[in-house]
Structure formats: structure tokens, C-alpha cells
Tab-separated table of C-alpha atoms in Angstrom:
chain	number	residue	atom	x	y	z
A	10	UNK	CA	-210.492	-16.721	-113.141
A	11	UNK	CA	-209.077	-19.627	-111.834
A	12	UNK	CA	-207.238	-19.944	-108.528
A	13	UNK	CA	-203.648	-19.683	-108.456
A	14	UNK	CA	-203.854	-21.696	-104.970
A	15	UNK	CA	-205.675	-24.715	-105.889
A	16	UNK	CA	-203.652	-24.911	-109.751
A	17	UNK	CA	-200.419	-24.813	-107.500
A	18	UNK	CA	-201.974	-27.963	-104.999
A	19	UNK	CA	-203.262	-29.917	-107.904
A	20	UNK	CA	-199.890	-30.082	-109.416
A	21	UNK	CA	-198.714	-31.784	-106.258
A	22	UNK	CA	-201.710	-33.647	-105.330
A	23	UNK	CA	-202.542	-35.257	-108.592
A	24	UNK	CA	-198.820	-36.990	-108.673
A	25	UNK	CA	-198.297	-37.111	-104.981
A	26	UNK	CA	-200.621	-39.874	-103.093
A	27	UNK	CA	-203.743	-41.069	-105.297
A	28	UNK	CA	-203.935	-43.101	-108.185
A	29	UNK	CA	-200.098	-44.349	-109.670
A	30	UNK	CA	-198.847	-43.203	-106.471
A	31	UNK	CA	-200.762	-45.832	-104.291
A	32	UNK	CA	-200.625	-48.395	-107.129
A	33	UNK	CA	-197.099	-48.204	-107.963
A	34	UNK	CA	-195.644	-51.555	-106.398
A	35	UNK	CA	-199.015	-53.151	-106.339
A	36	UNK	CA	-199.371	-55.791	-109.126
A	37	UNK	CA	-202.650	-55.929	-111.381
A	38	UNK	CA	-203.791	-59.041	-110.296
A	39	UNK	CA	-203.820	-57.896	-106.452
A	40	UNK	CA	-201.250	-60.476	-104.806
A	41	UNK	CA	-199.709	-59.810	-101.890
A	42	UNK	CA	-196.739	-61.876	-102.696
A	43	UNK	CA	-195.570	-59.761	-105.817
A	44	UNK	CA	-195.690	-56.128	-103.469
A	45	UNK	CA	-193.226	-54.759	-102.497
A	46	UNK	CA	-192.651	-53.432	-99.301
A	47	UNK	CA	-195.152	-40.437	-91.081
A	48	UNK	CA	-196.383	-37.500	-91.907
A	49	UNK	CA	-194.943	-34.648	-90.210
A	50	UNK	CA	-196.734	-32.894	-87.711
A	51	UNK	CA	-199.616	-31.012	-88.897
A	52	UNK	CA	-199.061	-27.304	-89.738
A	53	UNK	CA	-200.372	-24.971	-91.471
A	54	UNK	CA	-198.867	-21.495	-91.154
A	55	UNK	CA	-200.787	-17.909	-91.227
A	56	UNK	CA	-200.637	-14.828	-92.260
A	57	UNK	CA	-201.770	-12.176	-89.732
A	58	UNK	CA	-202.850	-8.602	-90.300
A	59	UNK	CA	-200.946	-5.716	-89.138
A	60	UNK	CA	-203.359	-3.222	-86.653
A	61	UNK	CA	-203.156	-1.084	-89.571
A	62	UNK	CA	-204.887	-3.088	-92.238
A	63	UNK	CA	-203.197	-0.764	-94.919
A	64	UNK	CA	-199.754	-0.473	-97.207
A	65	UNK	CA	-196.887	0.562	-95.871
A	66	UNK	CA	-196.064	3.606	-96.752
A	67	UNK	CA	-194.200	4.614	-100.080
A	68	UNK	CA	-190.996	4.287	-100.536
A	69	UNK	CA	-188.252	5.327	-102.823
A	70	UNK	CA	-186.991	2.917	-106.002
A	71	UNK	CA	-184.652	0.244	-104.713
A	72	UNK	CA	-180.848	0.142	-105.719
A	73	UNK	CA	-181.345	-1.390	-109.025
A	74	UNK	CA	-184.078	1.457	-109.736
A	75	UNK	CA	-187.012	-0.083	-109.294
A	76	UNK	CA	-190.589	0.911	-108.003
A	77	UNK	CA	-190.988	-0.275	-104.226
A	78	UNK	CA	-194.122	-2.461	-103.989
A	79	UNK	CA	-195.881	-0.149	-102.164
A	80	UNK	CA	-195.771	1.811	-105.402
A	81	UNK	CA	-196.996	-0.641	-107.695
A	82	UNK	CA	-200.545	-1.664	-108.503
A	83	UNK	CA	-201.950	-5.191	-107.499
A	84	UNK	CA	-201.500	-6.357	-110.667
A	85	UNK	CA	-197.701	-5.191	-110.784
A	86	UNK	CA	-196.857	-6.529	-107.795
A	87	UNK	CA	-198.459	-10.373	-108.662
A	88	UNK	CA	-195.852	-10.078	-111.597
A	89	UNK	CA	-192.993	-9.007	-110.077
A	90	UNK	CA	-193.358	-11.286	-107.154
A	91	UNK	CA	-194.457	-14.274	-109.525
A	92	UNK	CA	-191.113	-13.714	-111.425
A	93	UNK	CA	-189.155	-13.875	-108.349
A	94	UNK	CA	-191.091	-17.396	-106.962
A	95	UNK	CA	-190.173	-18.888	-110.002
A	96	UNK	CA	-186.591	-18.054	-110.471
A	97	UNK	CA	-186.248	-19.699	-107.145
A	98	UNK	CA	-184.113	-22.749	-107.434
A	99	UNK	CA	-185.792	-24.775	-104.191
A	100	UNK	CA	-187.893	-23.880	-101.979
A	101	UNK	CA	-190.231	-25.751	-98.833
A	102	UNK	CA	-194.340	-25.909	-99.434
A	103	UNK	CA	-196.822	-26.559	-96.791
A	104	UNK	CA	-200.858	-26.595	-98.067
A	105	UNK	CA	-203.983	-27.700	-96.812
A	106	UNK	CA	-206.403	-28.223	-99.385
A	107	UNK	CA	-209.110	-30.259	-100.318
A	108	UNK	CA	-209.017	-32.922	-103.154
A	109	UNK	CA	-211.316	-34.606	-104.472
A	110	UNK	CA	-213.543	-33.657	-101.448
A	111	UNK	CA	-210.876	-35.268	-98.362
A	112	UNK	CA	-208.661	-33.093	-96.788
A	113	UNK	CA	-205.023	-32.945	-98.146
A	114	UNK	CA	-202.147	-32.065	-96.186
A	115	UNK	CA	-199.126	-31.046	-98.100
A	116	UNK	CA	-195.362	-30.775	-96.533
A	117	UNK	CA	-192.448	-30.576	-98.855
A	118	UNK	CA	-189.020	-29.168	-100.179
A	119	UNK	CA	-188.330	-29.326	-103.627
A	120	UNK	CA	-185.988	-28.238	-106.233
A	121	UNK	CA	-185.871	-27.329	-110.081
A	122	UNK	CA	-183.288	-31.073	-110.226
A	123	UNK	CA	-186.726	-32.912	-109.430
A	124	UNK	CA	-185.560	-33.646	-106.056
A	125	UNK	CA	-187.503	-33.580	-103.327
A	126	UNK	CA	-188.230	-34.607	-99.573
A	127	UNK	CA	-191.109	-34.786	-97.613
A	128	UNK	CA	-194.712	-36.120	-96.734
A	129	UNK	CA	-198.428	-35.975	-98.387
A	130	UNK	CA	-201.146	-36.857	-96.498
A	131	UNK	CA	-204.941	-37.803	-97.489
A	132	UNK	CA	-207.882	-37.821	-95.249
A	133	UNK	CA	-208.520	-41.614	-95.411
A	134	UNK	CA	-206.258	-41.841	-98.034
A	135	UNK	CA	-202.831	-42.330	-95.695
A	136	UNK	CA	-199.504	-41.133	-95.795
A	137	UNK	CA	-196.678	-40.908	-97.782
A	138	UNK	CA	-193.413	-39.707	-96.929
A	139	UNK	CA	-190.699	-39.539	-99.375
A	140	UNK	CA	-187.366	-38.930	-100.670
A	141	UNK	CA	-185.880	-38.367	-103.931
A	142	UNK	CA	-182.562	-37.585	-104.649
A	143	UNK	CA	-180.579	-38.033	-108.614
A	144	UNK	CA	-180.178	-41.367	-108.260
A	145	UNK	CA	-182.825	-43.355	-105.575
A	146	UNK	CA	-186.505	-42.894	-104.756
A	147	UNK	CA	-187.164	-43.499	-100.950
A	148	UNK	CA	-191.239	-43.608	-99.941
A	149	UNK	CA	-192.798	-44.830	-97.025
A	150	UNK	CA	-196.593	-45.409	-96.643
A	151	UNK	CA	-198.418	-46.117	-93.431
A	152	UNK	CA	-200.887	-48.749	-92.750
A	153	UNK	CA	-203.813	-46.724	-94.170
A	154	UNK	CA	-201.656	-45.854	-97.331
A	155	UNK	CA	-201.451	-50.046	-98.590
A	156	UNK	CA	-204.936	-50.260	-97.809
A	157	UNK	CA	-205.758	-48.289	-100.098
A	158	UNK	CA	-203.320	-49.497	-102.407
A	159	UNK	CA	-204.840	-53.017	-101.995
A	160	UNK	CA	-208.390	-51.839	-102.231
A	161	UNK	CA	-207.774	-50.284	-105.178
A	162	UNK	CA	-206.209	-52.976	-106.667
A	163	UNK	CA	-209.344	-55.305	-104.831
A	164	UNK	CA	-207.162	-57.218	-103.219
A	165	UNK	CA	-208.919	-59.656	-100.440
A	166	UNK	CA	-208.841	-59.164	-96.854
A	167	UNK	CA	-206.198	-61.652	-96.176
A	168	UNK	CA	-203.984	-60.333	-98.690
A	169	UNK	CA	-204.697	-56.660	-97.487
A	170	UNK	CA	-202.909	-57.867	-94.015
A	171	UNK	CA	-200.116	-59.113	-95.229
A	172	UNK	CA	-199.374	-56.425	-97.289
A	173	UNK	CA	-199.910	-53.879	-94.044
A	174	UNK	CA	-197.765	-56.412	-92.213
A	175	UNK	CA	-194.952	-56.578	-94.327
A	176	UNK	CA	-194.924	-53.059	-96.242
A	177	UNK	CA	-196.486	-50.368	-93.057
A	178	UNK	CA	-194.067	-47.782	-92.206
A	179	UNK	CA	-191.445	-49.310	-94.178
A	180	UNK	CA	-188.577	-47.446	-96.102
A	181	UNK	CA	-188.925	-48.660	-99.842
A	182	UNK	CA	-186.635	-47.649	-102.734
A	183	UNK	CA	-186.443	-47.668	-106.095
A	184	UNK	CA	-183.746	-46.044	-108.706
A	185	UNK	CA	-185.364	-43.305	-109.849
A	186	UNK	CA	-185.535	-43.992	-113.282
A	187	UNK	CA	-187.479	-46.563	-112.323
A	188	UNK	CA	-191.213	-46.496	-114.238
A	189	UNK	CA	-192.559	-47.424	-111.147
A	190	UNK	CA	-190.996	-44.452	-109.187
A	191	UNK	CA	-192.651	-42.275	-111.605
A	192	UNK	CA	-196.024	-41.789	-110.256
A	193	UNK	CA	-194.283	-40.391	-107.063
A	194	UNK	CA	-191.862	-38.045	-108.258
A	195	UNK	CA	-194.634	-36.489	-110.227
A	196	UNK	CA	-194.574	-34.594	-107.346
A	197	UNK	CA	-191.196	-33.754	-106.951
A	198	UNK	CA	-191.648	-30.823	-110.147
A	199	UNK	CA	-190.837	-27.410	-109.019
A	200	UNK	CA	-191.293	-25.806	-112.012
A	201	UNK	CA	-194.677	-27.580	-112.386
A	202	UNK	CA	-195.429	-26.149	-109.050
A	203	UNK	CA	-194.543	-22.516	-109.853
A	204	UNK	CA	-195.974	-21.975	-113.236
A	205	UNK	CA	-199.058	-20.513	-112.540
A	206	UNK	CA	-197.068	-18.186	-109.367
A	207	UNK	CA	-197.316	-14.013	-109.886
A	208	UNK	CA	-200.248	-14.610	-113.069
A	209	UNK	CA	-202.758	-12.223	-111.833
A	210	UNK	CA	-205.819	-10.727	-112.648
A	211	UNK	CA	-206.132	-6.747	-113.962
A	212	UNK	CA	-208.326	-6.603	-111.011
A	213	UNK	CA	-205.748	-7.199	-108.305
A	214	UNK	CA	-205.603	-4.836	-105.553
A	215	UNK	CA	-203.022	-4.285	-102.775
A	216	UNK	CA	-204.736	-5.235	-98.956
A	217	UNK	CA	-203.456	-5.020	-95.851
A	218	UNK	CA	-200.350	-6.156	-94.603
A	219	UNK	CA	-199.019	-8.113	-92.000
A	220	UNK	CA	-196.488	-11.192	-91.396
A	221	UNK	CA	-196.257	-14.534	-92.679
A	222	UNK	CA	-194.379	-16.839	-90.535
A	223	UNK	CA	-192.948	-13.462	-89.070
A	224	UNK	CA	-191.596	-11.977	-92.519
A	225	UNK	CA	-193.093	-8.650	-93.273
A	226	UNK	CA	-195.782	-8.869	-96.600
A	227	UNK	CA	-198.228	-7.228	-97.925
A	228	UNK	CA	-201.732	-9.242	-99.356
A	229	UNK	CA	-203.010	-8.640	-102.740
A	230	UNK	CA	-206.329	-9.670	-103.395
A	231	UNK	CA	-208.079	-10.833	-106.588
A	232	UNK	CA	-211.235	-12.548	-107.744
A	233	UNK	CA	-211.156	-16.334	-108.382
A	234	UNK	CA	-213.642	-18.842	-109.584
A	235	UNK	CA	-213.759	-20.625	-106.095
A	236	UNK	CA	-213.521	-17.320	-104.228
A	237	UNK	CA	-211.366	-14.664	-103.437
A	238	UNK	CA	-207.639	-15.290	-103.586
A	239	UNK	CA	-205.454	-13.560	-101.696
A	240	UNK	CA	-201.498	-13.830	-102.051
A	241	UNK	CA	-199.058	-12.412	-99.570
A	242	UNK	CA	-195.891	-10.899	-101.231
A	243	UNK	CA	-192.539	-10.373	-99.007
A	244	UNK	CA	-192.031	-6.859	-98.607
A	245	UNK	CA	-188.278	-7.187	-97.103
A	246	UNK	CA	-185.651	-8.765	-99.812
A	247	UNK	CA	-186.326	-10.454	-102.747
A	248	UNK	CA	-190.346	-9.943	-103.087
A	249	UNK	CA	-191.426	-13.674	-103.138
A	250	UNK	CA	-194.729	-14.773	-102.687
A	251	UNK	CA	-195.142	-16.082	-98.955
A	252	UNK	CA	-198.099	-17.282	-98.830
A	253	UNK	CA	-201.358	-17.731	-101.548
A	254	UNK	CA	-205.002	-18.987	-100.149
A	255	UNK	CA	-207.893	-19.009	-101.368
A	256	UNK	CA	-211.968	-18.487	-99.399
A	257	UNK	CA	-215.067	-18.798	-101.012
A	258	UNK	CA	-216.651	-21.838	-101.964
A	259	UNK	CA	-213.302	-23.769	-101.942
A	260	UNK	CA	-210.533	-22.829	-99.219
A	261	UNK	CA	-207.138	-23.397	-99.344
A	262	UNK	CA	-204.182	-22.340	-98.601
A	263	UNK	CA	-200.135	-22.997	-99.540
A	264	UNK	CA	-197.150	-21.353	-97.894
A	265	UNK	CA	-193.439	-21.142	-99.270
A	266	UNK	CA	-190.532	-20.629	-97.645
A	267	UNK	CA	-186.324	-21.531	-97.352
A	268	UNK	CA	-185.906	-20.099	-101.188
A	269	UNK	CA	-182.753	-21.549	-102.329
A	270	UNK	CA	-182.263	-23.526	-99.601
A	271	UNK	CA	-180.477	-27.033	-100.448
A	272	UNK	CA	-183.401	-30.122	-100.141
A	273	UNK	CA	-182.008	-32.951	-97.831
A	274	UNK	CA	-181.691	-36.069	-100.473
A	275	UNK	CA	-179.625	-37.972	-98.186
A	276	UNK	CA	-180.907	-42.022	-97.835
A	277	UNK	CA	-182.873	-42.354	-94.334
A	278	UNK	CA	-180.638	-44.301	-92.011
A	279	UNK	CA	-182.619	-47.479	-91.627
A	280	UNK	CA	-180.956	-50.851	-92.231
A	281	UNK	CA	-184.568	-52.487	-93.174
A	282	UNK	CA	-185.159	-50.709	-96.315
A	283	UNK	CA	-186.604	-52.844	-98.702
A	284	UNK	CA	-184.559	-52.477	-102.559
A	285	UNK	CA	-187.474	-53.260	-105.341
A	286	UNK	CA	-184.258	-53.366	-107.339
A	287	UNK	CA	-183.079	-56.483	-106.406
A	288	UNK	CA	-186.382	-58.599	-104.798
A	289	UNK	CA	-188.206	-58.236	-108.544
A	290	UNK	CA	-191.146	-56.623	-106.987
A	291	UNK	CA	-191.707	-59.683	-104.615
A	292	UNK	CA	-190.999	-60.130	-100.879
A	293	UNK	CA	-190.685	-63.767	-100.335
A	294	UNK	CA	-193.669	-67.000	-101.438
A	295	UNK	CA	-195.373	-66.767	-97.588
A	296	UNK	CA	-196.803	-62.811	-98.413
């Protein structure tokens, strides 16, 4: 079976950073004078075990009549928790996964509109923070992010440095229906994100439980292709799935959290952001 964490990660990674993503403003032929123009801090939350190591108790049906979890098989409880993740209307991811083989460090909000706000980073790959709202595309790569945006696009040494000169931790936006922005809001697709959420195996069994960036959950475990994976469903309010990771031959693991929550699309406050819009793609004949 294959893992629920690393299908949810490879819907943000493959849009997010590598390939169109690092390419987007570059131009074929690899000039610097037709480009135009922080991650957060590293963390990666945990679940802990309770001393217990077993289910809560049972409990009686909620008010609308349904089974507690603690009631409920593995399986049962994947589905019921997978239906509430992805009736969600935003909610804030953190992962750190491997992609193709380089650590990947994932920190965003996101909502079912396709907007979203935050930063992917790459193990030698770079960084790339962004912000989308209806109307605008904001992203901002770091040195190491156009330098792999000129290698890719074999740029030469002295063209590399300008770019890094001119584009490095620089605000760049584009409107978003922009072709260019595309390859970056790729990642921006909450339902993307959540589709595979709550599909579990018949084999699923209930674990331990414990707390997930303090909330009260209870892990249900389940055999994977890379592993074990192991999902940690709320067990106070709406049952949402807290946390999925995955050990074996891959690890991985993603967290979600502020459900509902409104994502922060507002324009950074920088008066030297760079509008593809109007420069054509280019940023003046000396770069």
C-alpha cells in the first residue's frame, strides 16, 4: 500500500521548488538580462505517547449519535477522520520529507481558493517563500534558489552572479494568471493535498495515544510500501487528522493544524518588489 504521507508531500513538492518552479522567470537561452528578479525557522512538530500507550477508554456516541473513536476500528476511524481533513476549508502544513533523495522542508497555509502563504525549502536546492492571494503571486528565492535556476538553465558563471545579485531575497510578483506563476501555485492546491487523507488500509489498527502539538489524539497504524504509517487522529472536536508519518525505509512526516483558519494573502510590505508585469521579464541591458 502506498503511503498516505509521502502521496500528501509529493503533491506539494513536485509543484513547489524543483523543476517549473526554479525555471519560471528564467529564459531558455540562460541570460541574465531577460530574469526577472527565507524560510521560516525549521520545525518539525511531534507527536508524543501518553505513559499509557493504549486507547482511551470508551465512550458513549456523541450528540449527533455517533460511535466515539475509541469505539471504532482502525479502519473506521482513518475514514471518519479523512472525511473531516478534507472538508476543511484551510488549514497550515509543516513536513519533512525527502525528495528525490535531499531533504525537503515544507511550511505552509493553504486554502480550497488556491491561496496560499508560506516557504519550501530543498537541501541544496534553496528556498522559496511565497504568497498567493486571487489576484497576485508574491515568491522570493534566496541566493541558492537562482543558482539553481541558472544552472539548470546552464547559464555561465558571470551570468549566475548577476542574477544572485539582482534577484536574492527579492520580493517578485506576478498576476496570478500569469503562465509563469503556474509552476508555483501548483502548490497552493488544498484539495490536491487532501485527497489521499482518511484512505486506509483494512489492516489499520488503533495505537497508543498521546498529543500532537498538545491536542489530545490517538495513532492508528497501518502497513505501507515504504514502512509503517502511522496517522494521529484528534480525539477532542472535530476528529481531524493531526499528524501522518511514515518509518521504514522512507521517513517522513507532515503535521496539520489552524483548520479553517483564514491564510494571510496580504502583499509583503516591501517597496522593492520587482512587477514581471510591467519590466517584460527583463531587469534593465547591464544584468
Amino acid at each position: 500500500m502506498r503511503s498516505r504521507t509521502k502521496t500528501t508531500t509529493s503533491a506539494l513538492a513536485a509543484a513547489a521548488l524543483i523543476g517549473g518552479g526554479l525555471t519560471a522567470c528564467v529564459p531558455a537561452d540562460g541570460r541574465a538580462s531577460d530574469v526577472g528578479s527565507r524560510a521560516r525557522a525549521d520545525r518539525s512538530p511531534g507527536a508524543s505517547a501518553s505513559a499509557s500507550g493504549t486507547a482511551s477508554p470508551s465512550a458513549p456516541p456523541d450528540a449527533k449519535g455517533e460511535r466515539a473513536l475509541a469505539d471504532l476500528s482502525g479502519a473506521e476511524i482513518l475514514t471518519r477522520a479523512g472525511e473531516a481533513t478534507r472538508k476543511a476549508r484551510s488549514m497550515h502544513v509543516t513536513a519533512t520529507v525527502e525528495y528525490e533523495a535531499k531533504p525537503m522542508k515544507i511550511d505552509l497555509s493553504l486554502d480550497k481558493n488556491g491561496n496560499c502563504n508560506g516557504a519550501v525549502r530543498l537541501d541544496g536546492m534553496g528556498t522559496m517563500d511565497i504568497i498567493k492571494s486571487p489576484d497576485l503571486v508574491h515568491f522570493r528565492g534566496d541566493a541558492d534558489y537562482w543558482r539553481g535556476a541558472a544552472k539548470q538553465k546552464h547559464a555561465s558563471q558571470k551570468q549566475t552572479d548577476q542574477m544572485v545579485a539582482v534577484l536574492a531575497g527579492r520580493w517578485v510578483k506576478l498576476p496570478a494568471t500569469d503562465p509563469r506563476a503556474a509552476p508555483m501555485t501548483g502548490s497552493c492546491n488544498l484539495g490536491k493535498l487532501t485527497d489521499d487523507l482518511g484512505k486506509g488500509s483494512p489492516l489499520a489498527r488503533k495505537g497508543e495515544t498521546g498529543t500532537v502539538d498538545g491536542k489530545p489524539a490517538l495513532a492508528v497504524t497501518s502497513p505501507a510500501r515504504q514502512g509503517t504509517q502511522t496517522d494521529w487522529v484528534a480525539t477532542q472536536g472535530t476528529p481531524y487528522i493531526l499528524k501522518s508519518s511514515i518509518s521504514g525505509d522512507t521517513t517522513g512526516a507532515v503535521t496539520f493544524s489552524a483548520f479553517d483558519v483564514p491564510v494571510d494573502t496580504a502583499s509583503p510590505k516591501d517597496s522593492d518588489v520587482l512587477d514581471l508585469s510591467k519590466t517584460g521579464g527583463a531587469v534593465g541591458e547591464s544584468v
